[in-house]
CSV table of C-alpha atoms in Angstrom, one decimal:
chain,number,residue,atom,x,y,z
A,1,UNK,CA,40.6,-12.6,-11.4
A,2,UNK,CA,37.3,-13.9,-12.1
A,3,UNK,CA,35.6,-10.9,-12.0
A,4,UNK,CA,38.1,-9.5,-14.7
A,5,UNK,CA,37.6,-12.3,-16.9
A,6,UNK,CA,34.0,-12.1,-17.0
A,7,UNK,CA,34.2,-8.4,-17.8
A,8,UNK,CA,36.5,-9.1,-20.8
A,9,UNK,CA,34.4,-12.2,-21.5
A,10,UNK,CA,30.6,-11.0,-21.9
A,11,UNK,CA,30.8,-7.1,-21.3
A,12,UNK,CA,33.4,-5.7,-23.9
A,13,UNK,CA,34.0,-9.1,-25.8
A,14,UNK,CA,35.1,-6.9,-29.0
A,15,UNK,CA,37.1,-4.4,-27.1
A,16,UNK,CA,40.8,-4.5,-27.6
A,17,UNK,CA,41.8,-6.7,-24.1
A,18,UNK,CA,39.6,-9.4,-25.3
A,19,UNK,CA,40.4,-9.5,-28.8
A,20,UNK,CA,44.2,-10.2,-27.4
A,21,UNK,CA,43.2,-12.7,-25.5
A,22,UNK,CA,41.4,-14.5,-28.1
A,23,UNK,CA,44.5,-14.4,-30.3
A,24,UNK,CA,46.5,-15.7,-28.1
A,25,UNK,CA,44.4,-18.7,-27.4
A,26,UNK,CA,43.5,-19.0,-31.1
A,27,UNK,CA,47.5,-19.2,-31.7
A,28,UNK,CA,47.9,-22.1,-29.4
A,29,UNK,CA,45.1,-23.9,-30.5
A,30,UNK,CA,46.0,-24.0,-34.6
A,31,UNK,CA,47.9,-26.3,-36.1
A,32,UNK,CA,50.6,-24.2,-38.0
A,33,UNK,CA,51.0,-25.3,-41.9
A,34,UNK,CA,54.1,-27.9,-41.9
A,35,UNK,CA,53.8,-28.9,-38.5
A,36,UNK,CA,53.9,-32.4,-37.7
A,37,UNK,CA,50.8,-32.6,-35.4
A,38,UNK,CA,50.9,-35.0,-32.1
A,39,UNK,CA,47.8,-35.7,-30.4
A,40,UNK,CA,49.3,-36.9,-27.5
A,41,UNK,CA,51.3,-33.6,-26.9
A,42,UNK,CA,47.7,-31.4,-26.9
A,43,UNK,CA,45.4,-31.2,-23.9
A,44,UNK,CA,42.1,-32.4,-24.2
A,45,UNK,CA,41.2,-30.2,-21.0
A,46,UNK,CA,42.3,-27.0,-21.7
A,47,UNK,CA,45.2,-25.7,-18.8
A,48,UNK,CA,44.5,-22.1,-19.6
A,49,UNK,CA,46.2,-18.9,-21.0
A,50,UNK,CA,46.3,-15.9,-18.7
A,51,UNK,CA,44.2,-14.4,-17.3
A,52,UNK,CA,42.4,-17.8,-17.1
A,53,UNK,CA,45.4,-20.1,-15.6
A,54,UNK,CA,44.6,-18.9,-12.2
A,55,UNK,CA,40.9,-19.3,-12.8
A,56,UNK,CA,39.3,-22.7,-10.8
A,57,UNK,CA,37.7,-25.2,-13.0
A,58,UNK,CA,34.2,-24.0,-11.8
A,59,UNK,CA,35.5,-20.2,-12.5
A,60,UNK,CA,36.9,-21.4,-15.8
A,61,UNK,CA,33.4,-23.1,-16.6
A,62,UNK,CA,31.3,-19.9,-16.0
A,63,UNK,CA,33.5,-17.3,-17.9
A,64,UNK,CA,33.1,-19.9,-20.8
A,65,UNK,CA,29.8,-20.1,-20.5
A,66,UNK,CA,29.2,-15.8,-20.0
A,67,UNK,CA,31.4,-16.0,-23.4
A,68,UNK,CA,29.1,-18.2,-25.1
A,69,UNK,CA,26.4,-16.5,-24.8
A,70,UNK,CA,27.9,-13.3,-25.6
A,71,UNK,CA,29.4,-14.5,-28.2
A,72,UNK,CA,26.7,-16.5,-30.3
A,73,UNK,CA,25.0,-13.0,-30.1
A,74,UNK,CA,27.7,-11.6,-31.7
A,75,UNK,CA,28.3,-14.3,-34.5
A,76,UNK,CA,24.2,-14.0,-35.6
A,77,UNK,CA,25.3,-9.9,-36.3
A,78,UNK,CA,28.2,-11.0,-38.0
A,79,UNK,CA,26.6,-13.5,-39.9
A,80,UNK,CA,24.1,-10.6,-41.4
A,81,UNK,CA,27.1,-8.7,-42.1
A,82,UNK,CA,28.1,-12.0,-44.3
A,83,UNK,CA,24.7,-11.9,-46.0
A,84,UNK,CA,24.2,-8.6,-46.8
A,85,UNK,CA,27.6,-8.2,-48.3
A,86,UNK,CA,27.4,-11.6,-50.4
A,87,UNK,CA,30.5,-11.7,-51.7
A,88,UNK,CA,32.1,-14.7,-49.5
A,89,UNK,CA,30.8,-17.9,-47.2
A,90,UNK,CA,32.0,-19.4,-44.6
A,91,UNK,CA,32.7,-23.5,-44.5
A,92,UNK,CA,32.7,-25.1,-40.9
A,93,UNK,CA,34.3,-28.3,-40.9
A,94,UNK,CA,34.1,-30.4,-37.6
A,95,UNK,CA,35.2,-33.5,-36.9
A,96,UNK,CA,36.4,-36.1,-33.7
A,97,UNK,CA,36.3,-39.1,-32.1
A,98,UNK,CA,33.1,-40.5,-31.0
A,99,UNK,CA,31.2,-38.8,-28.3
A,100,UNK,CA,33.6,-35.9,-28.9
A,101,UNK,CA,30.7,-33.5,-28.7
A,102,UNK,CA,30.3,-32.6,-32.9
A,103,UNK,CA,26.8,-32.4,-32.5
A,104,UNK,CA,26.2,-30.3,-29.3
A,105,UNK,CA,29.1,-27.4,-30.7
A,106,UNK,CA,27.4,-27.5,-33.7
A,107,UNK,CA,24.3,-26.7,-32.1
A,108,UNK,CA,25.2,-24.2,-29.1
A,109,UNK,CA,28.0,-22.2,-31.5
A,110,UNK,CA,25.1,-21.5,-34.2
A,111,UNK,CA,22.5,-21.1,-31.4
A,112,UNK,CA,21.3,-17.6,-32.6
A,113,UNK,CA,21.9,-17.3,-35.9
A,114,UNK,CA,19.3,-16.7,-38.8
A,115,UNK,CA,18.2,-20.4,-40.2
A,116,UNK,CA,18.0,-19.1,-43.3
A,117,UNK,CA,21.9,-18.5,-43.4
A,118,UNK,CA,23.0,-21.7,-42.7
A,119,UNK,CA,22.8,-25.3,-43.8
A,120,UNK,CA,24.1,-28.1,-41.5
A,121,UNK,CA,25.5,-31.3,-43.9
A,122,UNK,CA,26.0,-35.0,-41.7
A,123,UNK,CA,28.2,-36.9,-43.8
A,124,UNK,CA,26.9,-40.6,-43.3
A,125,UNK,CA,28.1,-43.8,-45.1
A,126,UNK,CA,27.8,-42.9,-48.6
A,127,UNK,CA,25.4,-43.9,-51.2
A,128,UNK,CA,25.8,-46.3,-54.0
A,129,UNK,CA,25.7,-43.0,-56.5
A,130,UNK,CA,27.9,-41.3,-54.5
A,131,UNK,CA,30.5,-44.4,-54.4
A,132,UNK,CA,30.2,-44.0,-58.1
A,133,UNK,CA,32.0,-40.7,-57.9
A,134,UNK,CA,35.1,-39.4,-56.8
A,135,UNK,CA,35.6,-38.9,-53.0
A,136,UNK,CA,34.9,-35.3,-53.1
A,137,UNK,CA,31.9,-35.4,-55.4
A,138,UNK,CA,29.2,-35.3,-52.4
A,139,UNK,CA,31.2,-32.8,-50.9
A,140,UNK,CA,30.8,-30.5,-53.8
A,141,UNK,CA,27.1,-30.4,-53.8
A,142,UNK,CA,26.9,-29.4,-49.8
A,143,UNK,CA,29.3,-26.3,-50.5
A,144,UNK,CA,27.4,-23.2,-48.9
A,145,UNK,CA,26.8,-20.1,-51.1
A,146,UNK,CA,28.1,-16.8,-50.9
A,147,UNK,CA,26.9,-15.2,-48.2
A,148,UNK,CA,25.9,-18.2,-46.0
A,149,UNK,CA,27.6,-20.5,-43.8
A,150,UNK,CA,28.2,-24.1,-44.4
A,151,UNK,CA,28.7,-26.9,-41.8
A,152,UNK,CA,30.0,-30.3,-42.3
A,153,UNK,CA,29.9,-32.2,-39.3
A,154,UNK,CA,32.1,-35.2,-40.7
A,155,UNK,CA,33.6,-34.2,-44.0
A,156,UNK,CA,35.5,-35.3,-46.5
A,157,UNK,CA,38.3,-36.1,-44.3
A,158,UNK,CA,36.4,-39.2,-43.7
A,159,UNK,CA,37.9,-40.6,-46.7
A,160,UNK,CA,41.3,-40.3,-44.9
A,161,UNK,CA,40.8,-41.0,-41.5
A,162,UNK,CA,38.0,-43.7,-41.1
A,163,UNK,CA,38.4,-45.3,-44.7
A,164,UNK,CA,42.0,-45.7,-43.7
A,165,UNK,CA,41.6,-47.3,-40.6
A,166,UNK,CA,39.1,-49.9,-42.8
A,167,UNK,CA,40.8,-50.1,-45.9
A,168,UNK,CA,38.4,-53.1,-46.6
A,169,UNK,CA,36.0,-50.0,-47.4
A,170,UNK,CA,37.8,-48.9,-50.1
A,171,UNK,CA,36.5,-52.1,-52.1
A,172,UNK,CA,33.0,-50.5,-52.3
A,173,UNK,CA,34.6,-47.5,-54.4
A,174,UNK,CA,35.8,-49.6,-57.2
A,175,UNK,CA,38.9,-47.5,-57.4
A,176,UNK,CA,41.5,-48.3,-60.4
A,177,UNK,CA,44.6,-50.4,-58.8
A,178,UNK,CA,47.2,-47.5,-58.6
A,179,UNK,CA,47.6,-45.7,-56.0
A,180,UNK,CA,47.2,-48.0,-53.1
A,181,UNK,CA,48.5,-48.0,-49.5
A,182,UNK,CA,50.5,-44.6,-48.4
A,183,UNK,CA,50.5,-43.3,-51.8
A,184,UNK,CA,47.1,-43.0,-51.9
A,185,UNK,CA,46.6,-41.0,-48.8
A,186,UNK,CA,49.2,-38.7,-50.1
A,187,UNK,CA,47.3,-38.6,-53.2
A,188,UNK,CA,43.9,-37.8,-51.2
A,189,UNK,CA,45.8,-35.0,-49.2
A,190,UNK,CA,46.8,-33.5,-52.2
A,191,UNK,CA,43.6,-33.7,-53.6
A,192,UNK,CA,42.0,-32.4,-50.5
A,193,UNK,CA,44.2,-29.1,-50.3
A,194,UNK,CA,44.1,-28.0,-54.1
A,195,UNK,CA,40.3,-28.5,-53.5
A,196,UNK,CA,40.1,-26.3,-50.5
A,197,UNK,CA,42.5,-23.7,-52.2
A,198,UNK,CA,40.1,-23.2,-55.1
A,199,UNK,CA,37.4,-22.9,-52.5
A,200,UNK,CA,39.6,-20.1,-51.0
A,201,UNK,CA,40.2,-18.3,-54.2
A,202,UNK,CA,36.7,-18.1,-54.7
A,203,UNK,CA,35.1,-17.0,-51.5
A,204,UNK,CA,34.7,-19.6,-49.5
A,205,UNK,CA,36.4,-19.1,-45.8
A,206,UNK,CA,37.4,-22.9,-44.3
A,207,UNK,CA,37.9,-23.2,-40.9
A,208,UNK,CA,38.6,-26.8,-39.5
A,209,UNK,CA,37.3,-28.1,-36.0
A,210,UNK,CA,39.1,-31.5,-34.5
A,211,UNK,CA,37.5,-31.5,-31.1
A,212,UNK,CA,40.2,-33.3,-29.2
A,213,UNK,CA,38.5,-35.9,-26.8
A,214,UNK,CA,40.2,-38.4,-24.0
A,215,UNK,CA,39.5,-42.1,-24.4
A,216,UNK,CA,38.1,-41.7,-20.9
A,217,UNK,CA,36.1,-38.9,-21.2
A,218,UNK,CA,34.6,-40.5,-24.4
A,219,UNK,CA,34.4,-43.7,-21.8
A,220,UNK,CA,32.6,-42.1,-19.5
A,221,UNK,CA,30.1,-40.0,-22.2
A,222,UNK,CA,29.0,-43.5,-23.5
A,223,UNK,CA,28.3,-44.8,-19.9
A,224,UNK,CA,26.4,-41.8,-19.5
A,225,UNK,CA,23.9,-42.7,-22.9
A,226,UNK,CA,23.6,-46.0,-21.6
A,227,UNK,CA,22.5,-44.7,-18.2
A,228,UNK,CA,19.6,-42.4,-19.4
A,229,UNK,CA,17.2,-44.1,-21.8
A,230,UNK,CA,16.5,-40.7,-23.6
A,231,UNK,CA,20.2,-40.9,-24.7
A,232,UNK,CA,20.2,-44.5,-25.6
A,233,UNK,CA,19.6,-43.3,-29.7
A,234,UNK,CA,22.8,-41.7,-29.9
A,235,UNK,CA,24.6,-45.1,-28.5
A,236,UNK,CA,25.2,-48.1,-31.1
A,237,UNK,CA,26.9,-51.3,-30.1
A,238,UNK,CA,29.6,-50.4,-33.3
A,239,UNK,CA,30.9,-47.3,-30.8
A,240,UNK,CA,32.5,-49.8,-28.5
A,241,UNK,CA,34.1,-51.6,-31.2
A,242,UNK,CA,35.5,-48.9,-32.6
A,243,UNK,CA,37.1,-47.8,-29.8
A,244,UNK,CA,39.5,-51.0,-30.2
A,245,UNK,CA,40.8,-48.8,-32.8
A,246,UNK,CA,41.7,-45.9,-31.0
A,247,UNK,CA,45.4,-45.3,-31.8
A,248,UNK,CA,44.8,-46.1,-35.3
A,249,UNK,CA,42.1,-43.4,-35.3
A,250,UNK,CA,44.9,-40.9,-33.5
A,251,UNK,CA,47.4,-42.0,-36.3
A,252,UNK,CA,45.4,-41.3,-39.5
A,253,UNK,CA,43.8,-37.9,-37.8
A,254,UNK,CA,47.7,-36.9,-37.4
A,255,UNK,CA,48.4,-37.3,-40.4
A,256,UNK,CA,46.0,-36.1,-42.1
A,257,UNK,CA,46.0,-32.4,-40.1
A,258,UNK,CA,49.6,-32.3,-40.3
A,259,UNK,CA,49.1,-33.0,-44.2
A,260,UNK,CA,46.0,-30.4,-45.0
A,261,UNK,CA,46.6,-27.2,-42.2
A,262,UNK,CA,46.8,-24.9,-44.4
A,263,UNK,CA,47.0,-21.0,-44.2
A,264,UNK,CA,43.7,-20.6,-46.8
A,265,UNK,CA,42.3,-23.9,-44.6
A,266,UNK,CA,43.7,-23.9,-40.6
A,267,UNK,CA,43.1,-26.8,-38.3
A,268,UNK,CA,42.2,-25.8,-34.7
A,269,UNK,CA,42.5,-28.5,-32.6
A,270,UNK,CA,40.1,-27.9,-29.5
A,271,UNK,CA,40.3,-29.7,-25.9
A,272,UNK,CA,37.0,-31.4,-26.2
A,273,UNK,CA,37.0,-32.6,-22.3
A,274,UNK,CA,35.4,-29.2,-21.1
A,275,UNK,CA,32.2,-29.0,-23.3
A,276,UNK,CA,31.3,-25.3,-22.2
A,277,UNK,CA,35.3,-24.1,-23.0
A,278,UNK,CA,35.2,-26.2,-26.3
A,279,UNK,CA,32.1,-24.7,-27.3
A,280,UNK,CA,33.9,-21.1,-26.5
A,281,UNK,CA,36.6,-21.5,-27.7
A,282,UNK,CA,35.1,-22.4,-31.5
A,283,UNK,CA,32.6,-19.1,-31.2
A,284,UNK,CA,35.6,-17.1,-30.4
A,285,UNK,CA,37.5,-18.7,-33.7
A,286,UNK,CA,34.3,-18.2,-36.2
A,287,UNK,CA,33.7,-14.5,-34.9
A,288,UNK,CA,37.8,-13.8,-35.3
A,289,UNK,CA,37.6,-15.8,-38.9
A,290,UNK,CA,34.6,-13.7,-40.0
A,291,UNK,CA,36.4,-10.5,-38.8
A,292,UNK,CA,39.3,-11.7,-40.9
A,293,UNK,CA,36.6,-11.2,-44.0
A,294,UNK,CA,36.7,-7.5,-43.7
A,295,UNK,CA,33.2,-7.1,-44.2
A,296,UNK,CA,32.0,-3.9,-44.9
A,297,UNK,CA,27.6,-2.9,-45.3
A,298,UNK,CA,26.9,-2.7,-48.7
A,299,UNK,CA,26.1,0.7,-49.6
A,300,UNK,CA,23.2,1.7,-52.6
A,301,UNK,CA,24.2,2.4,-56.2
A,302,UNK,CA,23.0,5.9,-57.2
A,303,UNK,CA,19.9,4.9,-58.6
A,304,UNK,CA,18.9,2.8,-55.9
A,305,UNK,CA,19.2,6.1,-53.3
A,306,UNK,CA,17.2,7.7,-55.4
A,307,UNK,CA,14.3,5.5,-55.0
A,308,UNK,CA,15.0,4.9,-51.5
A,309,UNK,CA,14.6,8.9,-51.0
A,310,UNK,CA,11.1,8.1,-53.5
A,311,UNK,CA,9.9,5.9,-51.1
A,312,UNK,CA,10.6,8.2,-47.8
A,313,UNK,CA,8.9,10.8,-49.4
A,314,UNK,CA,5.8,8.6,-50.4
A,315,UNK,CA,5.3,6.5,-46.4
A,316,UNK,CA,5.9,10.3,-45.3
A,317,UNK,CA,3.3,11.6,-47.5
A,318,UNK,CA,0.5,8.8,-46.5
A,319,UNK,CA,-2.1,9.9,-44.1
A,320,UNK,CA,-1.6,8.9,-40.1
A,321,UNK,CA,-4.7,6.3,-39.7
């Protein structure tokens, strides 16, 4: 079984078997539009579709990890495909619990592609000019232009998951008194999918990461910063605190991806436990999401042939040195 998976995996990871494969993983890791999402009902170590259920855990690891590779390779082509044609972009939004691994997917699924093609946005505490704006306002400015790919690792959604587990924050955006409490959420969600439907309409591809993460496994990821002193930077004494909040975290994540998975904007949430099958598993959902572009090679207007053929015959006609 191994041997087959691996063959599907790296070898022929376009060919038909392994593009079924990846659909039927992709549909049970979306969040369909109107669902009412529970975190407690999705795996944050992923059981396995065939042919992967009979696969051991160190099988399970290698096949994700021959997939990786394989497919970061193929993402970079795709991603000159998305250049070259110019005519849409791709928006990456990623987002989880502490230590749920944002930052190493971010970096292992855009491993091989062209620099020049993407732009990577952390979304930190915002500014005093940014507080000044609507929620969405900094968001705007990061969008990625056609042809390139955008990632946000936090996003927007910030301002309805960790704002509403600290309401005291919204004090520092000066907001008028109406909406407050639940209407105000609804409001944001609102806000949030008309937003992303006019980014739709006019080019830009959203796909939305939550890389599912156990309290444990978070548990035992900050032990392991604290135990190595090169790690010690990504660790702040805030983390532990905030893990006092976990359930409120779960709550306002649930019902904010039940609220905004869309069909222009889907929410994939990914068992985070696993870090080689998370990162996999989001390769395998950009390359399908690209392929969902219909890309096609953009082909020379008449007059640009012309002096393409002009320019053969002038390299053919200079002298060997």
């Amino acid at each position: 079984m191994a041997d087959v998976t691996l063959l599907d995996l790296s070898r022929d990871i376009d060919g038909p078997e392994a593009r079924r494969i990846r659909d039927r993983i992709r549909k049970g890791l979306v969040v369909k539009a109107g669902e009412k999402l529970s975190l407690q009902k999705r795996d944050t170590v992923w059981k396995g579709e065939p042919p992967f259920d009979e696969l051991s855990a160190q099988e399970l690891k290698a096949a994700a990890s021959d997939f990786l590779v394989s497919g970061v390779k193929k993402l970079a082509e795709r991603q000159e495909l998305l250049w070259a044609s110019d005519t849409y972009s791709l928006l990456i939004v990623v987002q989880g619990m502490d230590a749920s691994g944002k930052d190493s997917t971010i970096k292992h699924a855009l491993s091989g592609v062209n620099p020049q093609g993407v732009h990577v946005t952390s979304f930190k505490q915002p500014s005093a000019e940014e507080l000044d704006h609507d929620f969405l306002w900094r968001i705007s400015k990061a969008l990625p232009e056609r042809g390139r790919i955008g990632v946000f690792n936090r996003s927007h959604y910030e301002e309805v998951v960790a704002v509403r587990v600290h309401p005291e924050w919204l004090d520092r955006q000066h907001l008028p008194s109406e909406p407050s409490g639940a209407p105000l959420w609804e409001s944001r969600f609102r806000d949030i999918n008309a937003f992303e439907r006019h980014l739709h309409d006019s080019g830009t591809r959203i796909v939305k990461f939550f890389l599912h993460v156990s309290k444990a496994e978070q548990k035992r990821r900050f032990l392991k910063r604290l135990d190595e002193p090169e790690k010690h930077w990504k660790f702040k004494a805030a983390d532990v605190r905030e893990r006092t909040f976990w359930d409120d975290y779960r709550k306002a994540y649930e019902d904010a991806i039940s609220a905004t998975s869309t069909e222009w904007a889907p929410w994939y949430v990914i068992p985070a436990d696993r870090k080689p099958v998370m990162q996999a598993m989001v390769v395998g959902v950009l390359l399908d999401t690209i392929d969902e572009m219909d890309l096609r090679w953009p082909h020379p207007a008449k007059g640009e042939r012309v002096a393409l053929e002009a320019a053969r015959r002038e390299l053919t006609a200079e002298p060997e040195d």
